Coordinates of C-alpha atoms and ligand atoms in Angstrom, one line a residue:
M1 CA -7.1 -105.2 -22.9
K2 CA -3.2 -106.6 -22.9
K3 CA -1.8 -103.2 -23.9
I4 CA 1.7 -102.6 -26.1
K5 CA 4.6 -101.8 -24.4
V6 CA 7.0 -99.5 -26.0
L7 CA 10.4 -98.1 -24.8
T8 CA 11.6 -94.7 -26.5
V9 CA 15.1 -94.0 -25.9
F10 CA 17.1 -91.1 -27.2
G11 CA 20.0 -89.4 -25.9
T12 CA 21.0 -85.9 -27.2
R13 CA 19.3 -83.1 -28.1
P14 CA 18.0 -83.5 -32.4
E15 CA 16.9 -86.9 -31.3
A16 CA 14.6 -86.4 -27.8
I17 CA 13.2 -82.9 -30.5
K18 CA 12.4 -85.8 -33.6
M19 CA 11.4 -88.2 -30.8
A20 CA 8.6 -85.5 -29.1
P21 CA 6.2 -86.1 -31.2
V22 CA 6.3 -89.9 -30.9
V23 CA 6.0 -89.9 -26.8
M24 CA 3.1 -87.4 -26.9
E25 CA 1.2 -89.6 -29.6
L26 CA 1.5 -92.1 -27.5
N27 CA 0.5 -90.6 -24.3
K28 CA -2.2 -89.8 -26.0
Y29 CA -3.8 -93.4 -26.4
P30 CA -3.1 -94.6 -22.4
D31 CA -5.7 -97.9 -23.3
I32 CA -3.3 -98.8 -25.8
F33 CA 0.3 -98.1 -25.2
E34 CA 2.5 -98.3 -22.3
S35 CA 5.1 -95.6 -23.4
I36 CA 8.3 -96.0 -21.0
V37 CA 11.0 -93.5 -22.2
C38 CA 14.3 -94.2 -21.5
V39 CA 17.2 -91.3 -22.1
T40 CA 20.4 -92.1 -22.1
A41 CA 21.6 -88.5 -21.7
Q42 CA 24.3 -88.0 -23.6
H43 CA 23.7 -84.7 -24.0
R44 CA 22.5 -83.0 -20.3
Q45 CA 22.3 -79.2 -21.3
M46 CA 21.0 -79.6 -24.7
L47 CA 18.3 -83.1 -23.6
D48 CA 17.4 -81.5 -20.9
Q49 CA 16.0 -78.4 -22.0
V50 CA 13.8 -80.8 -24.7
L51 CA 12.4 -82.5 -22.7
E52 CA 11.4 -79.5 -20.5
L53 CA 9.4 -78.0 -23.0
F54 CA 7.5 -80.8 -24.3
N55 CA 7.1 -81.6 -20.6
I56 CA 9.1 -85.3 -20.9
K57 CA 10.1 -86.9 -17.4
P58 CA 11.6 -90.0 -18.2
D59 CA 11.3 -93.0 -16.1
F60 CA 15.5 -93.8 -17.0
D61 CA 17.9 -91.9 -17.2
L62 CA 21.7 -93.5 -17.7
N63 CA 23.0 -89.4 -16.9
V64 CA 25.6 -90.5 -18.6
M65 CA 27.1 -87.3 -20.8
K66 CA 31.1 -86.9 -19.4
P67 CA 32.9 -83.3 -20.3
D68 CA 34.6 -83.9 -24.3
Q69 CA 32.8 -88.1 -24.2
D70 CA 35.2 -90.5 -26.6
L71 CA 33.0 -92.9 -29.2
W72 CA 34.7 -95.9 -26.9
H73 CA 33.0 -95.1 -23.4
L74 CA 29.9 -93.2 -25.0
T75 CA 29.2 -96.6 -26.7
S76 CA 30.5 -99.3 -24.1
E77 CA 28.7 -97.5 -21.4
V78 CA 25.1 -97.3 -23.3
L79 CA 25.5 -101.1 -24.4
L80 CA 25.9 -102.3 -21.0
Q81 CA 23.3 -100.0 -19.2
M82 CA 20.1 -100.4 -21.3
K83 CA 20.5 -104.0 -20.9
D84 CA 19.4 -103.9 -16.9
V85 CA 16.7 -102.1 -18.6
F86 CA 15.7 -104.4 -20.7
E87 CA 15.6 -106.7 -18.0
K88 CA 13.5 -104.9 -15.9
I89 CA 10.6 -103.0 -19.0
N90 CA 10.9 -106.2 -21.5
P91 CA 9.2 -103.9 -23.8
H92 CA 7.2 -105.6 -27.2
I93 CA 9.4 -103.1 -29.1
V94 CA 12.4 -101.2 -28.6
L95 CA 12.4 -97.0 -30.8
V96 CA 15.3 -95.9 -31.9
H97 CA 15.8 -92.4 -33.5
G98 CA 18.3 -91.5 -36.4
D99 CA 21.8 -92.0 -36.1
T100 CA 23.6 -91.1 -32.9
T101 CA 26.0 -93.1 -30.6
T102 CA 23.0 -93.6 -28.4
T103 CA 21.5 -94.8 -31.3
L104 CA 23.6 -97.6 -31.9
A105 CA 24.3 -98.8 -28.9
A106 CA 20.1 -98.9 -28.1
S107 CA 19.7 -100.6 -31.1
L108 CA 23.0 -103.3 -30.6
S109 CA 21.7 -103.3 -26.8
A110 CA 18.0 -104.2 -27.7
F111 CA 19.3 -106.8 -30.5
Y112 CA 20.9 -109.0 -28.7
A113 CA 18.3 -108.7 -25.8
K114 CA 15.7 -110.4 -28.7
I115 CA 13.9 -107.2 -28.6
P116 CA 12.2 -105.9 -31.7
V117 CA 13.7 -102.9 -32.6
G118 CA 12.1 -99.9 -34.4
H119 CA 13.8 -97.2 -35.9
V120 CA 12.5 -93.8 -36.7
E121 CA 14.2 -91.5 -39.3
A122 CA 15.4 -95.1 -41.4
G123 CA 17.0 -95.3 -44.7
L124 CA 19.0 -92.0 -44.8
R125 CA 22.7 -92.9 -46.5
T126 CA 25.6 -90.4 -47.7
F127 CA 27.1 -94.0 -49.0
N128 CA 30.3 -92.8 -47.2
K129 CA 31.6 -94.6 -44.2
Y130 CA 33.0 -91.1 -42.8
Y131 CA 31.1 -88.7 -43.4
P132 CA 29.6 -87.5 -41.3
F133 CA 31.6 -90.3 -38.9
P134 CA 30.5 -91.7 -37.5
E135 CA 26.5 -91.3 -38.4
E136 CA 26.7 -92.5 -41.3
I137 CA 27.5 -96.3 -39.5
N138 CA 25.3 -95.8 -36.9
R139 CA 22.7 -95.4 -39.1
V140 CA 23.7 -98.5 -41.3
V141 CA 23.9 -100.7 -37.9
A142 CA 20.7 -99.3 -36.7
D143 CA 18.8 -100.5 -40.3
A144 CA 20.5 -104.3 -39.7
V145 CA 19.7 -104.8 -36.6
S146 CA 16.0 -103.0 -36.8
T147 CA 12.6 -105.2 -37.7
F148 CA 10.4 -102.2 -37.5
Y149 CA 11.3 -99.1 -40.3
F150 CA 9.6 -95.4 -40.0
A151 CA 11.3 -94.0 -43.3
P152 CA 11.5 -90.2 -43.8
T153 CA 11.2 -90.1 -48.1
Q154 CA 10.9 -92.5 -50.7
R155 CA 14.2 -91.7 -51.2
S156 CA 15.2 -93.4 -47.7
V157 CA 12.7 -95.8 -48.2
D158 CA 14.0 -97.3 -51.8
N159 CA 17.7 -96.3 -49.5
L160 CA 16.6 -99.5 -47.3
N161 CA 15.2 -101.5 -50.7
N162 CA 18.4 -101.2 -52.2
S163 CA 20.7 -102.9 -49.1
G164 CA 18.2 -105.8 -49.2
I165 CA 15.6 -104.8 -46.6
K166 CA 11.9 -105.3 -48.0
D167 CA 9.7 -105.8 -44.9
N168 CA 7.9 -103.7 -42.4
I169 CA 9.1 -99.7 -44.1
F170 CA 6.5 -97.3 -43.4
L171 CA 6.8 -93.8 -45.1
T172 CA 6.2 -92.0 -42.8
G173 CA 8.0 -88.4 -43.0
N174 CA 9.8 -86.8 -40.7
T175 CA 8.5 -86.5 -36.9
V176 CA 11.1 -82.8 -37.0
I177 CA 8.3 -81.1 -38.5
D178 CA 5.7 -82.6 -35.8
A179 CA 7.7 -81.3 -33.8
L180 CA 8.9 -77.9 -35.6
L181 CA 4.5 -76.9 -36.3
Y182 CA 3.8 -78.1 -32.8
T183 CA 6.6 -75.6 -31.2
V184 CA 5.3 -72.9 -33.7
E185 CA 2.3 -73.3 -33.1
N186 CA 1.8 -73.6 -30.0
H187 CA 5.3 -71.6 -27.9
K188 CA 4.6 -67.8 -28.7
V189 CA 8.6 -66.3 -28.4
D190 CA 10.0 -63.2 -27.9
L191 CA 13.4 -62.9 -29.0
S192 CA 14.3 -59.7 -27.4
A193 CA 16.8 -61.3 -24.6
L194 CA 19.3 -61.5 -28.5
N195 CA 19.0 -58.0 -28.5
L196 CA 19.2 -58.2 -32.9
E197 CA 19.2 -55.0 -34.9
K198 CA 16.6 -54.8 -36.3
N199 CA 17.4 -53.3 -39.4
L200 CA 20.3 -55.7 -40.2
K201 CA 19.8 -59.1 -42.1
T202 CA 20.1 -61.9 -40.1
I203 CA 22.6 -64.9 -41.3
L204 CA 21.8 -67.9 -38.7
L205 CA 24.7 -70.4 -38.2
T206 CA 25.3 -73.9 -36.2
S207 CA 28.3 -76.3 -37.0
H208 CA 29.4 -78.9 -34.6
R209 CA 30.3 -81.9 -37.0
R210 CA 33.3 -84.2 -36.2
E211 CA 34.4 -83.4 -39.6
N212 CA 34.3 -79.6 -39.5
F213 CA 36.7 -79.6 -36.2
G214 CA 39.7 -78.1 -36.6
K215 CA 40.7 -76.3 -39.8
P216 CA 37.4 -77.0 -41.4
L217 CA 35.7 -74.7 -38.4
E218 CA 38.7 -72.4 -38.9
D219 CA 37.3 -72.1 -42.8
I220 CA 33.7 -71.1 -41.9
C221 CA 35.0 -68.3 -38.7
T222 CA 36.8 -66.8 -41.3
A223 CA 34.3 -66.8 -43.5
V224 CA 32.3 -65.3 -41.4
R225 CA 34.7 -62.5 -41.2
M226 CA 35.2 -61.6 -44.5
L227 CA 31.1 -61.7 -44.5
V228 CA 30.5 -59.3 -41.8
E229 CA 34.0 -57.0 -42.7
K230 CA 31.9 -56.8 -46.6
N231 CA 29.2 -56.2 -45.9
S232 CA 27.7 -53.7 -43.2
D233 CA 24.0 -54.9 -43.3
I234 CA 23.9 -58.1 -41.9
Q235 CA 24.3 -59.9 -38.5
V236 CA 25.8 -63.2 -37.9
V237 CA 23.9 -64.9 -35.0
Y238 CA 25.7 -68.6 -33.5
P239 CA 24.6 -70.5 -31.0
V240 CA 27.2 -72.7 -30.5
H241 CA 27.0 -76.5 -29.8
L242 CA 28.4 -77.1 -26.0
N243 CA 30.8 -79.5 -27.5
P244 CA 34.5 -77.7 -26.5
N245 CA 35.4 -78.8 -29.4
V246 CA 33.5 -76.7 -31.4
R247 CA 33.5 -73.7 -28.5
K248 CA 37.2 -73.3 -28.4
T249 CA 37.9 -72.9 -32.4
V250 CA 34.9 -70.6 -32.2
F251 CA 35.6 -68.4 -29.4
E252 CA 39.2 -67.8 -30.5
M253 CA 37.9 -66.9 -33.7
L254 CA 34.9 -64.7 -33.6
E255 CA 34.6 -63.3 -30.0
G256 CA 34.0 -59.4 -30.1
I257 CA 34.2 -59.6 -34.0
S258 CA 31.5 -56.5 -34.6
R259 CA 27.9 -57.7 -36.1
V260 CA 28.8 -61.4 -34.6
K261 CA 26.9 -62.4 -31.8
L262 CA 28.0 -65.7 -30.0
I263 CA 25.4 -67.5 -27.9
D264 CA 24.7 -70.3 -25.6
P265 CA 22.5 -73.0 -28.2
L266 CA 18.8 -71.7 -27.1
D267 CA 15.9 -73.7 -26.4
Y268 CA 14.1 -74.9 -28.9
A269 CA 11.3 -72.8 -29.3
P270 CA 13.2 -69.5 -29.8
F271 CA 15.2 -71.3 -31.9
A272 CA 12.6 -72.3 -34.1
S273 CA 11.9 -68.2 -34.1
L274 CA 15.3 -67.2 -35.3
I275 CA 15.2 -69.4 -38.3
K276 CA 11.6 -67.5 -38.9
D277 CA 13.0 -64.9 -38.4
S278 CA 16.9 -65.2 -40.3
H279 CA 17.3 -64.3 -44.1
I280 CA 20.0 -67.2 -44.9
I281 CA 20.9 -70.3 -42.3
L282 CA 24.3 -71.5 -42.9
T283 CA 24.9 -75.4 -40.7
D284 CA 25.9 -78.6 -40.8
S285 CA 23.4 -79.6 -38.9
G286 CA 21.0 -82.8 -40.3
G287 CA 17.3 -81.3 -38.1
I288 CA 18.2 -77.4 -39.4
Q289 CA 18.3 -78.6 -43.3
E290 CA 14.9 -80.7 -42.5
E291 CA 13.1 -77.8 -40.9
A292 CA 14.3 -74.3 -42.8
P293 CA 13.4 -74.9 -45.9
S294 CA 9.8 -75.9 -44.7
L295 CA 10.0 -71.4 -43.2
G296 CA 10.9 -71.0 -46.7
K297 CA 14.6 -69.9 -45.8
P298 CA 17.8 -71.4 -48.3
V299 CA 19.9 -72.5 -46.2
L300 CA 23.8 -73.6 -47.6
V301 CA 25.5 -76.4 -46.0
L302 CA 28.6 -76.4 -44.8
R303 CA 29.3 -80.0 -45.8
D304 CA 30.8 -81.6 -48.3
E305 CA 28.2 -84.7 -48.2
T306 CA 24.2 -85.1 -47.4
E307 CA 22.0 -88.3 -46.3
R308 CA 18.9 -85.0 -47.1
P309 CA 19.3 -84.4 -50.6
E310 CA 15.7 -83.9 -51.0
A311 CA 15.9 -80.5 -50.2
I312 CA 18.5 -79.5 -52.9
D313 CA 16.4 -81.3 -55.4
Y314 CA 13.6 -78.8 -55.1
G315 CA 16.5 -75.7 -55.3
T316 CA 16.2 -74.3 -51.5
V317 CA 19.3 -75.8 -49.9
R318 CA 23.1 -75.8 -52.1
L319 CA 25.6 -78.1 -50.3
V320 CA 28.8 -75.1 -49.3
G321 CA 31.3 -77.0 -47.1
S322 CA 34.0 -75.5 -45.3
N323 CA 36.2 -73.5 -48.2
T324 CA 36.2 -70.2 -47.1
E325 CA 35.9 -68.6 -50.8
K326 CA 32.8 -71.1 -51.2
I327 CA 30.5 -70.1 -48.3
V328 CA 31.6 -66.3 -48.9
N329 CA 30.8 -65.5 -52.6
T330 CA 27.7 -68.6 -52.1
V331 CA 26.6 -65.7 -49.2
Q332 CA 27.2 -62.4 -50.8
E333 CA 25.1 -64.3 -54.4
L334 CA 21.8 -64.3 -52.0
L335 CA 22.7 -60.5 -50.6
D336 CA 23.1 -59.2 -53.7
S337 CA 20.6 -60.9 -56.6
E338 CA 17.2 -61.0 -54.9
E339 CA 15.7 -63.3 -58.0
N340 CA 18.5 -65.5 -56.8
Y341 CA 17.4 -65.6 -53.0
K342 CA 14.0 -66.0 -54.0
K343 CA 14.6 -69.3 -55.8
M344 CA 15.9 -70.4 -53.1
A345 CA 13.5 -69.2 -50.3
S346 CA 10.5 -71.0 -51.8
A347 CA 8.8 -72.7 -48.9
V348 CA 8.3 -76.9 -49.9
N349 CA 8.3 -79.3 -47.6
P350 CA 9.8 -82.3 -49.1
Y351 CA 10.3 -84.1 -45.1
G352 CA 7.0 -83.9 -44.0
D353 CA 3.3 -82.7 -43.0
G354 CA 3.2 -82.9 -39.6
F355 CA 1.4 -86.3 -39.1
A356 CA 4.9 -88.7 -38.6
A357 CA 3.9 -89.8 -35.4
K358 CA 0.6 -90.6 -36.2
R359 CA 1.2 -93.1 -38.8
I360 CA 4.5 -94.1 -36.8
I361 CA 2.0 -95.3 -33.9
E362 CA -0.7 -96.2 -36.6
A363 CA 1.6 -98.9 -38.1
I364 CA 3.2 -99.9 -34.8
R365 CA -0.3 -101.4 -33.4
N366 CA -1.1 -102.5 -36.3
N367 CA 1.6 -104.9 -36.6
I368 CA 3.0 -105.8 -33.3
V369 CA 2.3 -109.1 -32.0
I370 CA 1.9 -109.8 -28.1
Ligands
UD1_1 C1 25.9 -85.6 -30.6 C2 26.0 -87.0 -31.9 C3 25.9 -86.5 -33.8 C4 24.6 -85.5 -33.4 C5 24.8 -84.4 -32.3 C6 23.5 -83.3 -32.0 C7 27.4 -89.1 -31.9 C8 28.6 -89.5 -32.2 N1 27.3 -87.7 -32.5 O1 27.6 -85.3 -31.4 O2 25.3 -87.2 -34.2 O3 24.6 -84.6 -34.7 O4 24.6 -84.9 -31.2 O5 24.4 -81.7 -31.7 O6 26.2 -89.8 -31.4 N2 28.2 -81.2 -24.5 C9 27.7 -80.3 -23.0 N3 26.5 -80.6 -23.2 C10 25.8 -81.0 -23.5 C11 25.7 -81.6 -24.9 C12 26.9 -81.9 -25.3 O7 28.6 -80.5 -22.5 O8 23.9 -81.1 -23.2 C13 29.6 -81.2 -24.8 C14 30.2 -82.7 -23.4 O9 31.6 -82.5 -23.6 C15 30.5 -83.8 -24.4 C16 30.5 -83.4 -26.2 O10 29.8 -82.2 -25.9 O11 30.8 -84.8 -23.9 C17 30.1 -84.1 -26.6 O12 29.1 -83.9 -26.8 P1 28.3 -85.9 -28.3 O13 26.9 -86.3 -27.9 O14 30.0 -87.3 -27.6 O15 28.7 -85.5 -29.2 P2 28.1 -84.3 -30.6 O16 29.4 -83.6 -31.3 O17 27.8 -83.8 -29.0
UDP2 N1 18.6 -76.5 -32.7 C1 18.2 -75.7 -30.7 N2 18.6 -75.2 -30.1 C2 19.8 -74.5 -31.1 C3 19.7 -75.0 -32.4 C4 19.6 -76.4 -33.1 O1 16.8 -76.0 -30.1 O2 20.4 -74.0 -30.3 C5 17.8 -77.6 -33.0 C6 17.6 -77.7 -34.4 O3 16.3 -76.2 -34.6 C7 17.1 -78.9 -34.8 C8 18.0 -80.0 -33.4 O4 18.4 -78.9 -32.4 O5 15.9 -79.6 -34.2 C9 19.7 -79.8 -34.7 O6 20.6 -80.5 -33.8 P1 21.7 -80.3 -34.5 O7 22.1 -79.6 -34.9 O8 23.2 -80.6 -32.6 O9 22.0 -82.2 -34.7 P2 21.6 -83.0 -36.0 O10 20.0 -82.4 -37.0 O11 23.6 -82.5 -37.3 O12 21.8 -84.2 -35.7

């Protein structure tokens, strides 16, 4: 029997985490699918951490990452290198994920080669083209050139419909929940190496978005300093993204501050454990907004807009932006009021049930004509 040739392309840490369940699912059916993995390595170290955890050995590694890379070089490099991969493989479908430069360039490259694109995590929108930048336009373009849409929530289905896309939309849930449940189940982690104080409440912080570079990130760091000064019973842990634009500000402003722990990005399994052990999450990350609510942790989002409003509707996520006073006041409110904390800490899972990858594979199997 002829097999369906699926080329899965990803390049950054979050894409790898969210595509790993899809690759693992494809690998379960070697009689039906020929699964080929291409990493652009838009991220290097942070990607490799995930490949190792999920035991994924890419067939192609474009190794494009440069220190402090810019969008022009990155986009053109991926666009061009993907052409060669498509010529070698000639897949029946190319799977891309989300909204990164890898997503934009790989999907556009596949469109030029007239190969159908399947967009995993399709349909997310803020409807503000500069926020997040450049991700909002990356996902709009990826959706525009795609043929198959794997939408994580009903709201993302509605967004696609409202933009005129009506066919081949599959409501699948988000594969991040598949990845999270798999990891929590299969990788027990000992966090003792982090030397966290057991009797302090942990606030987990991550921030890496381009919109927050400079003054907003400084304001976030100032909020952290004020919070640890005011509250002797908290500690802040910040796994600092490897982007030099982030590291410079964060280390200048927070290094050496008592009860603030700056650490390197954690492997996914310890990071998931750290979410579980934390009291409150402060983040501008997309993925963490989806993961933390399903582990029953309140999330304060360090952004003014989000393409993930579902958990806000459930009351477990709140937008606080990068305003120092707003961050300090909102965290303080959660530290002081057990009732308000409990309201936010209810475990809800608007993003998936752990079977998203299964639904994606099923949809490909039923809809690709070879
Ligand atoms: C990228 C994505 C963003 C996503 C984020 C996830 C784009 C435009 N941005 O942003 O949507 O939320 O990844 O983390 O696609 N670096 C390393 N090692 C690594 C990773 C990064 O040294 O493993 C450094 C390099 O100097 C690199 C820089 O970080 O040039 C920026 O990486 P890049 O992928 O361009 O941007 P991110 O801010 O990571
Ligand atoms: N993550 C991780 N180690 C860390 C910080 C985050 O494994 O030190 C995971 C996190 O659980 C989530 C993903 O990385 O699944 C989010 O990546 P990131 O915040 O870089 O990107 P975004 O989701 O904003 O695109």
